[in-house]
């Protein structure tokens, strides 16, 4: 089976201590690159507070997901050296602006893929509403015209956004990472459900080879 795999990074501030250096945090990506195994790489261009509505009701403090600019640059440098595509998780609108500006400083890097992160469980960014997707795509077209993007999230069902994403040339990520917490669906069931929604909206599911070809254009 052919698949595009993009390794994550330690979530600084959420689990890992904020003392981790950029080189330490991205060391596994650098090693995969040296072995010729890095195709996409998570590089999140910004920091944000992460707290759930339930935790707030209990007066439990949330955390800060930290991505200092030096860490973003480290990830982009690794991508540039190894021909990998940066995969940007966009938790707030400012992530689009910083991500686009920094990508411009690394002209040898492949264009980033912008992953718009929605949530119903957490308070970052936007809920999965049409106005929210329109806001992101309008900003992206201003900052990085024609950049590839997808809808995704944490603690959310993004499938209601699929028709609008398909209509506007976007893509979709689903799975247990994205799904509402405690979801009864399996990872495969989420993918099958999303596929049905994509096809009902007039879209098609691309193969890994087709994704590579589109990004290479």
mmCIF file of C-alpha atoms in Angstrom:
data_model
loop_
_atom_site.group_PDB
_atom_site.id
_atom_site.type_symbol
_atom_site.label_atom_id
_atom_site.label_comp_id
_atom_site.label_asym_id
_atom_site.label_seq_id
_atom_site.Cartn_x
_atom_site.Cartn_y
_atom_site.Cartn_z
ATOM 1 C CA UNK A 1 0.000 0.000 0.000
ATOM 2 C CA UNK A 2 1.280 3.461 -0.900
ATOM 3 C CA UNK A 3 0.699 6.296 1.557
ATOM 4 C CA UNK A 4 2.096 9.725 2.324
ATOM 5 C CA UNK A 5 3.429 9.742 5.879
ATOM 6 C CA UNK A 6 4.369 12.890 7.740
ATOM 7 C CA UNK A 7 6.040 12.435 11.139
ATOM 8 C CA UNK A 8 4.833 14.593 13.973
ATOM 9 C CA UNK A 9 6.994 16.564 16.412
ATOM 10 C CA UNK A 10 7.027 16.564 20.234
ATOM 11 C CA UNK A 11 4.211 18.922 21.365
ATOM 12 C CA UNK A 12 6.281 21.500 23.184
ATOM 13 C CA UNK A 13 4.424 22.871 26.204
ATOM 14 C CA UNK A 14 1.686 20.227 26.113
ATOM 15 C CA UNK A 15 3.721 17.151 27.048
ATOM 16 C CA UNK A 16 7.375 17.941 26.416
ATOM 17 C CA UNK A 17 9.202 20.528 28.487
ATOM 18 C CA UNK A 18 9.669 23.898 26.821
ATOM 19 C CA UNK A 19 13.431 23.577 27.343
ATOM 20 C CA UNK A 20 13.784 21.231 24.333
ATOM 21 C CA UNK A 21 15.939 22.833 21.644
ATOM 22 C CA UNK A 22 14.877 23.109 18.020
ATOM 23 C CA UNK A 23 17.582 20.639 16.952
ATOM 24 C CA UNK A 24 16.457 18.102 19.571
ATOM 25 C CA UNK A 25 12.812 18.491 18.656
ATOM 26 C CA UNK A 26 13.358 17.954 14.934
ATOM 27 C CA UNK A 27 16.205 15.416 15.181
ATOM 28 C CA UNK A 28 14.035 12.517 13.999
ATOM 29 C CA UNK A 29 12.964 14.468 10.916
ATOM 30 C CA UNK A 30 16.584 15.322 10.141
ATOM 31 C CA UNK A 31 17.531 11.643 10.442
ATOM 32 C CA UNK A 32 14.645 10.531 8.215
ATOM 33 C CA UNK A 33 15.786 13.111 5.696
ATOM 34 C CA UNK A 34 19.342 11.775 5.732
ATOM 35 C CA UNK A 35 17.931 8.326 4.992
ATOM 36 C CA UNK A 36 15.800 9.615 2.123
ATOM 37 C CA UNK A 37 12.577 8.802 3.978
ATOM 38 C CA UNK A 38 11.141 12.273 4.622
ATOM 39 C CA UNK A 39 8.297 13.183 2.245
ATOM 40 C CA UNK A 40 6.158 15.556 4.318
ATOM 41 C CA UNK A 41 7.100 16.977 7.728
ATOM 42 C CA UNK A 42 5.036 18.611 10.457
ATOM 43 C CA UNK A 43 6.150 22.220 10.944
ATOM 44 C CA UNK A 44 3.591 24.217 12.926
ATOM 45 C CA UNK A 45 4.029 27.990 12.400
ATOM 46 C CA UNK A 46 2.826 29.519 15.648
ATOM 47 C CA UNK A 47 1.878 29.039 19.291
ATOM 48 C CA UNK A 48 -1.569 28.897 20.896
ATOM 49 C CA UNK A 49 -3.426 28.237 24.132
ATOM 50 C CA UNK A 50 -5.028 24.785 24.236
ATOM 51 C CA UNK A 51 -7.885 24.387 26.701
ATOM 52 C CA UNK A 52 -11.145 22.477 26.517
ATOM 53 C CA UNK A 53 -14.539 23.931 27.345
ATOM 54 C CA UNK A 54 -15.026 21.161 29.922
ATOM 55 C CA UNK A 55 -11.726 21.949 31.644
ATOM 56 C CA UNK A 56 -12.603 25.635 31.765
ATOM 57 C CA UNK A 57 -15.922 24.791 33.438
ATOM 58 C CA UNK A 58 -13.913 22.911 36.077
ATOM 59 C CA UNK A 59 -11.491 25.850 36.397
ATOM 60 C CA UNK A 60 -8.632 23.627 35.275
ATOM 61 C CA UNK A 61 -5.887 25.532 33.431
ATOM 62 C CA UNK A 62 -5.003 24.564 29.891
ATOM 63 C CA UNK A 63 -1.593 24.534 28.249
ATOM 64 C CA UNK A 64 0.300 26.523 25.655
ATOM 65 C CA UNK A 65 1.360 24.700 22.498
ATOM 66 C CA UNK A 66 4.708 26.343 21.760
ATOM 67 C CA UNK A 67 6.413 26.735 18.413
ATOM 68 C CA UNK A 68 9.058 29.466 18.682
ATOM 69 C CA UNK A 69 10.175 30.969 15.382
ATOM 70 C CA UNK A 70 13.572 29.281 15.738
ATOM 71 C CA UNK A 71 11.785 25.905 15.778
ATOM 72 C CA UNK A 72 9.709 26.745 12.716
ATOM 73 C CA UNK A 73 12.872 27.763 10.882
ATOM 74 C CA UNK A 74 14.596 24.524 11.921
ATOM 75 C CA UNK A 75 11.760 22.518 10.404
ATOM 76 C CA UNK A 76 11.793 24.543 7.195
ATOM 77 C CA UNK A 77 15.563 24.151 6.862
ATOM 78 C CA UNK A 78 15.213 20.367 7.177
ATOM 79 C CA UNK A 79 12.499 20.380 4.524
ATOM 80 C CA UNK A 80 14.662 22.496 2.213
ATOM 81 C CA UNK A 81 17.664 20.165 2.593
ATOM 82 C CA UNK A 82 15.649 17.031 1.949
ATOM 83 C CA UNK A 83 13.033 18.060 -0.602
ATOM 84 C CA UNK A 84 10.203 17.519 1.892
ATOM 85 C CA UNK A 85 6.890 19.380 1.980
ATOM 86 C CA UNK A 86 6.154 21.275 5.221
ATOM 87 C CA UNK A 87 2.776 20.352 6.684
ATOM 88 C CA UNK A 88 1.464 23.386 8.568
ATOM 89 C CA UNK A 89 -1.182 22.910 11.275
ATOM 90 C CA UNK A 90 -3.118 26.190 11.328
ATOM 91 C CA UNK A 91 -4.622 26.650 14.797
ATOM 92 C CA UNK A 92 -5.166 30.403 14.507
ATOM 93 C CA UNK A 93 -5.326 32.850 11.558
ATOM 94 C CA UNK A 94 -1.925 34.287 12.488
ATOM 95 C CA UNK A 95 -0.370 30.894 11.742
ATOM 96 C CA UNK A 96 -1.213 31.461 8.070
ATOM 97 C CA UNK A 97 0.551 34.816 8.009
ATOM 98 C CA UNK A 98 3.687 33.707 9.876
ATOM 99 C CA UNK A 99 3.869 30.427 7.972
ATOM 100 C CA UNK A 100 3.637 32.132 4.593
ATOM 101 C CA UNK A 101 6.188 34.798 5.544
ATOM 102 C CA UNK A 102 8.716 32.250 6.818
ATOM 103 C CA UNK A 103 8.216 29.944 3.838
ATOM 104 C CA UNK A 104 9.205 32.891 1.663
ATOM 105 C CA UNK A 105 12.592 32.953 3.389
ATOM 106 C CA UNK A 106 13.314 29.375 2.260
ATOM 107 C CA UNK A 107 12.822 29.437 -1.518
ATOM 108 C CA UNK A 108 14.249 25.926 -1.912
ATOM 109 C CA UNK A 109 11.486 24.488 0.258
ATOM 110 C CA UNK A 110 8.426 22.889 -1.346
ATOM 111 C CA UNK A 111 5.209 24.886 -0.886
ATOM 112 C CA UNK A 112 3.685 24.165 2.530
ATOM 113 C CA UNK A 113 0.380 22.340 2.874
ATOM 114 C CA UNK A 114 -1.934 24.374 5.123
ATOM 115 C CA UNK A 115 -4.056 22.227 7.449
ATOM 116 C CA UNK A 116 -6.886 24.295 8.939
ATOM 117 C CA UNK A 117 -7.507 23.004 12.475
ATOM 118 C CA UNK A 118 -11.106 23.316 13.692
ATOM 119 C CA UNK A 119 -12.506 22.229 17.052
ATOM 120 C CA UNK A 120 -15.746 21.811 18.967
ATOM 121 C CA UNK A 121 -13.962 20.549 22.095
ATOM 122 C CA UNK A 122 -11.143 23.106 22.423
ATOM 123 C CA UNK A 123 -11.202 26.898 22.374
ATOM 124 C CA UNK A 124 -8.434 27.568 19.848
ATOM 125 C CA UNK A 125 -9.198 28.946 16.410
ATOM 126 C CA UNK A 126 -12.604 28.424 14.865
ATOM 127 C CA UNK A 127 -15.525 26.007 15.168
ATOM 128 C CA UNK A 128 -16.304 23.946 12.037
ATOM 129 C CA UNK A 129 -18.570 26.545 10.438
ATOM 130 C CA UNK A 130 -18.700 27.732 6.808
ATOM 131 C CA UNK A 131 -17.814 31.315 7.771
ATOM 132 C CA UNK A 132 -14.673 30.014 9.478
ATOM 133 C CA UNK A 133 -13.487 28.088 6.431
ATOM 134 C CA UNK A 134 -14.233 31.111 4.244
ATOM 135 C CA UNK A 135 -12.145 33.268 6.582
ATOM 136 C CA UNK A 136 -9.174 30.935 6.341
ATOM 137 C CA UNK A 137 -9.320 30.507 2.575
ATOM 138 C CA UNK A 138 -9.656 34.263 2.026
ATOM 139 C CA UNK A 139 -6.617 34.941 4.213
ATOM 140 C CA UNK A 140 -4.619 32.152 2.581
ATOM 141 C CA UNK A 141 -5.344 33.461 -0.897
ATOM 142 C CA UNK A 142 -3.965 36.829 0.228
ATOM 143 C CA UNK A 143 -0.838 35.452 1.928
ATOM 144 C CA UNK A 144 -0.037 32.361 -0.189
ATOM 145 C CA UNK A 145 -2.098 32.324 -3.393
ATOM 146 C CA UNK A 146 -2.947 28.862 -4.750
ATOM 147 C CA UNK A 147 -1.365 27.073 -1.775
ATOM 148 C CA UNK A 148 -2.793 23.591 -1.075
ATOM 149 C CA UNK A 149 -5.005 23.312 1.994
ATOM 150 C CA UNK A 150 -7.166 20.859 3.888
ATOM 151 C CA UNK A 151 -9.738 20.842 6.677
ATOM 152 C CA UNK A 152 -8.855 18.917 9.838
ATOM 153 C CA UNK A 153 -8.964 19.458 13.584
ATOM 154 C CA UNK A 154 -8.925 18.143 17.125
ATOM 155 C CA UNK A 155 -12.049 17.068 18.959
ATOM 156 C CA UNK A 156 -14.274 17.773 15.973
ATOM 157 C CA UNK A 157 -16.335 16.299 13.162
ATOM 158 C CA UNK A 158 -15.233 18.202 10.051
ATOM 159 C CA UNK A 159 -17.406 16.254 7.626
ATOM 160 C CA UNK A 160 -20.084 19.009 7.465
ATOM 161 C CA UNK A 161 -17.367 21.204 5.886
ATOM 162 C CA UNK A 162 -16.576 18.679 3.153
ATOM 163 C CA UNK A 163 -18.996 20.052 0.514
ATOM 164 C CA UNK A 164 -17.571 23.556 0.905
ATOM 165 C CA UNK A 165 -13.997 22.260 0.884
ATOM 166 C CA UNK A 166 -14.612 20.269 -2.300
ATOM 167 C CA UNK A 167 -16.336 23.232 -3.943
ATOM 168 C CA UNK A 168 -13.372 25.490 -3.178
ATOM 169 C CA UNK A 169 -10.612 23.102 -4.231
ATOM 170 C CA UNK A 170 -9.574 21.989 -0.761
ATOM 171 C CA UNK A 171 -8.823 18.619 0.772
ATOM 172 C CA UNK A 172 -9.914 16.710 3.872
ATOM 173 C CA UNK A 173 -8.203 14.904 6.739
ATOM 174 C CA UNK A 174 -10.161 12.685 9.116
ATOM 175 C CA UNK A 175 -9.248 10.054 11.684
ATOM 176 C CA UNK A 176 -9.101 9.405 15.388
ATOM 177 C CA UNK A 177 -6.738 12.318 16.046
ATOM 178 C CA UNK A 178 -9.269 14.714 14.567
ATOM 179 C CA UNK A 179 -12.483 13.055 15.771
ATOM 180 C CA UNK A 180 -14.615 14.027 18.769
ATOM 181 C CA UNK A 181 -13.133 12.523 21.918
ATOM 182 C CA UNK A 182 -14.551 9.084 22.657
ATOM 183 C CA UNK A 183 -15.722 8.557 19.082
ATOM 184 C CA UNK A 184 -17.455 5.228 18.446
ATOM 185 C CA UNK A 185 -16.171 5.151 14.862
ATOM 186 C CA UNK A 186 -12.884 3.477 14.051
ATOM 187 C CA UNK A 187 -10.212 5.207 11.999
ATOM 188 C CA UNK A 188 -11.269 3.215 8.925
ATOM 189 C CA UNK A 189 -14.926 4.129 9.471
ATOM 190 C CA UNK A 190 -14.062 7.823 9.617
ATOM 191 C CA UNK A 191 -12.177 7.531 6.332
ATOM 192 C CA UNK A 192 -15.012 5.617 4.675
ATOM 193 C CA UNK A 193 -17.544 8.191 5.892
ATOM 194 C CA UNK A 194 -15.417 11.071 4.608
ATOM 195 C CA UNK A 195 -14.950 9.363 1.261
ATOM 196 C CA UNK A 196 -18.720 9.031 0.862
ATOM 197 C CA UNK A 197 -19.172 12.721 1.705
ATOM 198 C CA UNK A 198 -16.443 13.777 -0.739
ATOM 199 C CA UNK A 199 -17.982 11.764 -3.561
ATOM 200 C CA UNK A 200 -21.485 13.023 -2.725
ATOM 201 C CA UNK A 201 -20.122 16.570 -3.067
ATOM 202 C CA UNK A 202 -18.750 15.793 -6.530
ATOM 203 C CA UNK A 203 -15.145 15.174 -5.526
ATOM 204 C CA UNK A 204 -12.906 12.146 -5.832
ATOM 205 C CA UNK A 205 -10.412 10.511 -3.489
ATOM 206 C CA UNK A 206 -6.867 10.927 -4.770
ATOM 207 C CA UNK A 207 -4.222 8.243 -4.599
ATOM 208 C CA UNK A 208 -0.875 9.005 -2.981
ATOM 209 C CA UNK A 209 0.681 9.158 -6.456
ATOM 210 C CA UNK A 210 -1.918 11.687 -7.590
ATOM 211 C CA UNK A 211 -1.266 13.848 -4.528
ATOM 212 C CA UNK A 212 2.460 13.840 -5.265
ATOM 213 C CA UNK A 213 1.847 14.763 -8.890
ATOM 214 C CA UNK A 214 -0.449 17.641 -7.953
ATOM 215 C CA UNK A 215 2.035 19.073 -5.460
ATOM 216 C CA UNK A 216 4.838 18.773 -8.014
ATOM 217 C CA UNK A 217 2.995 20.954 -10.562
#
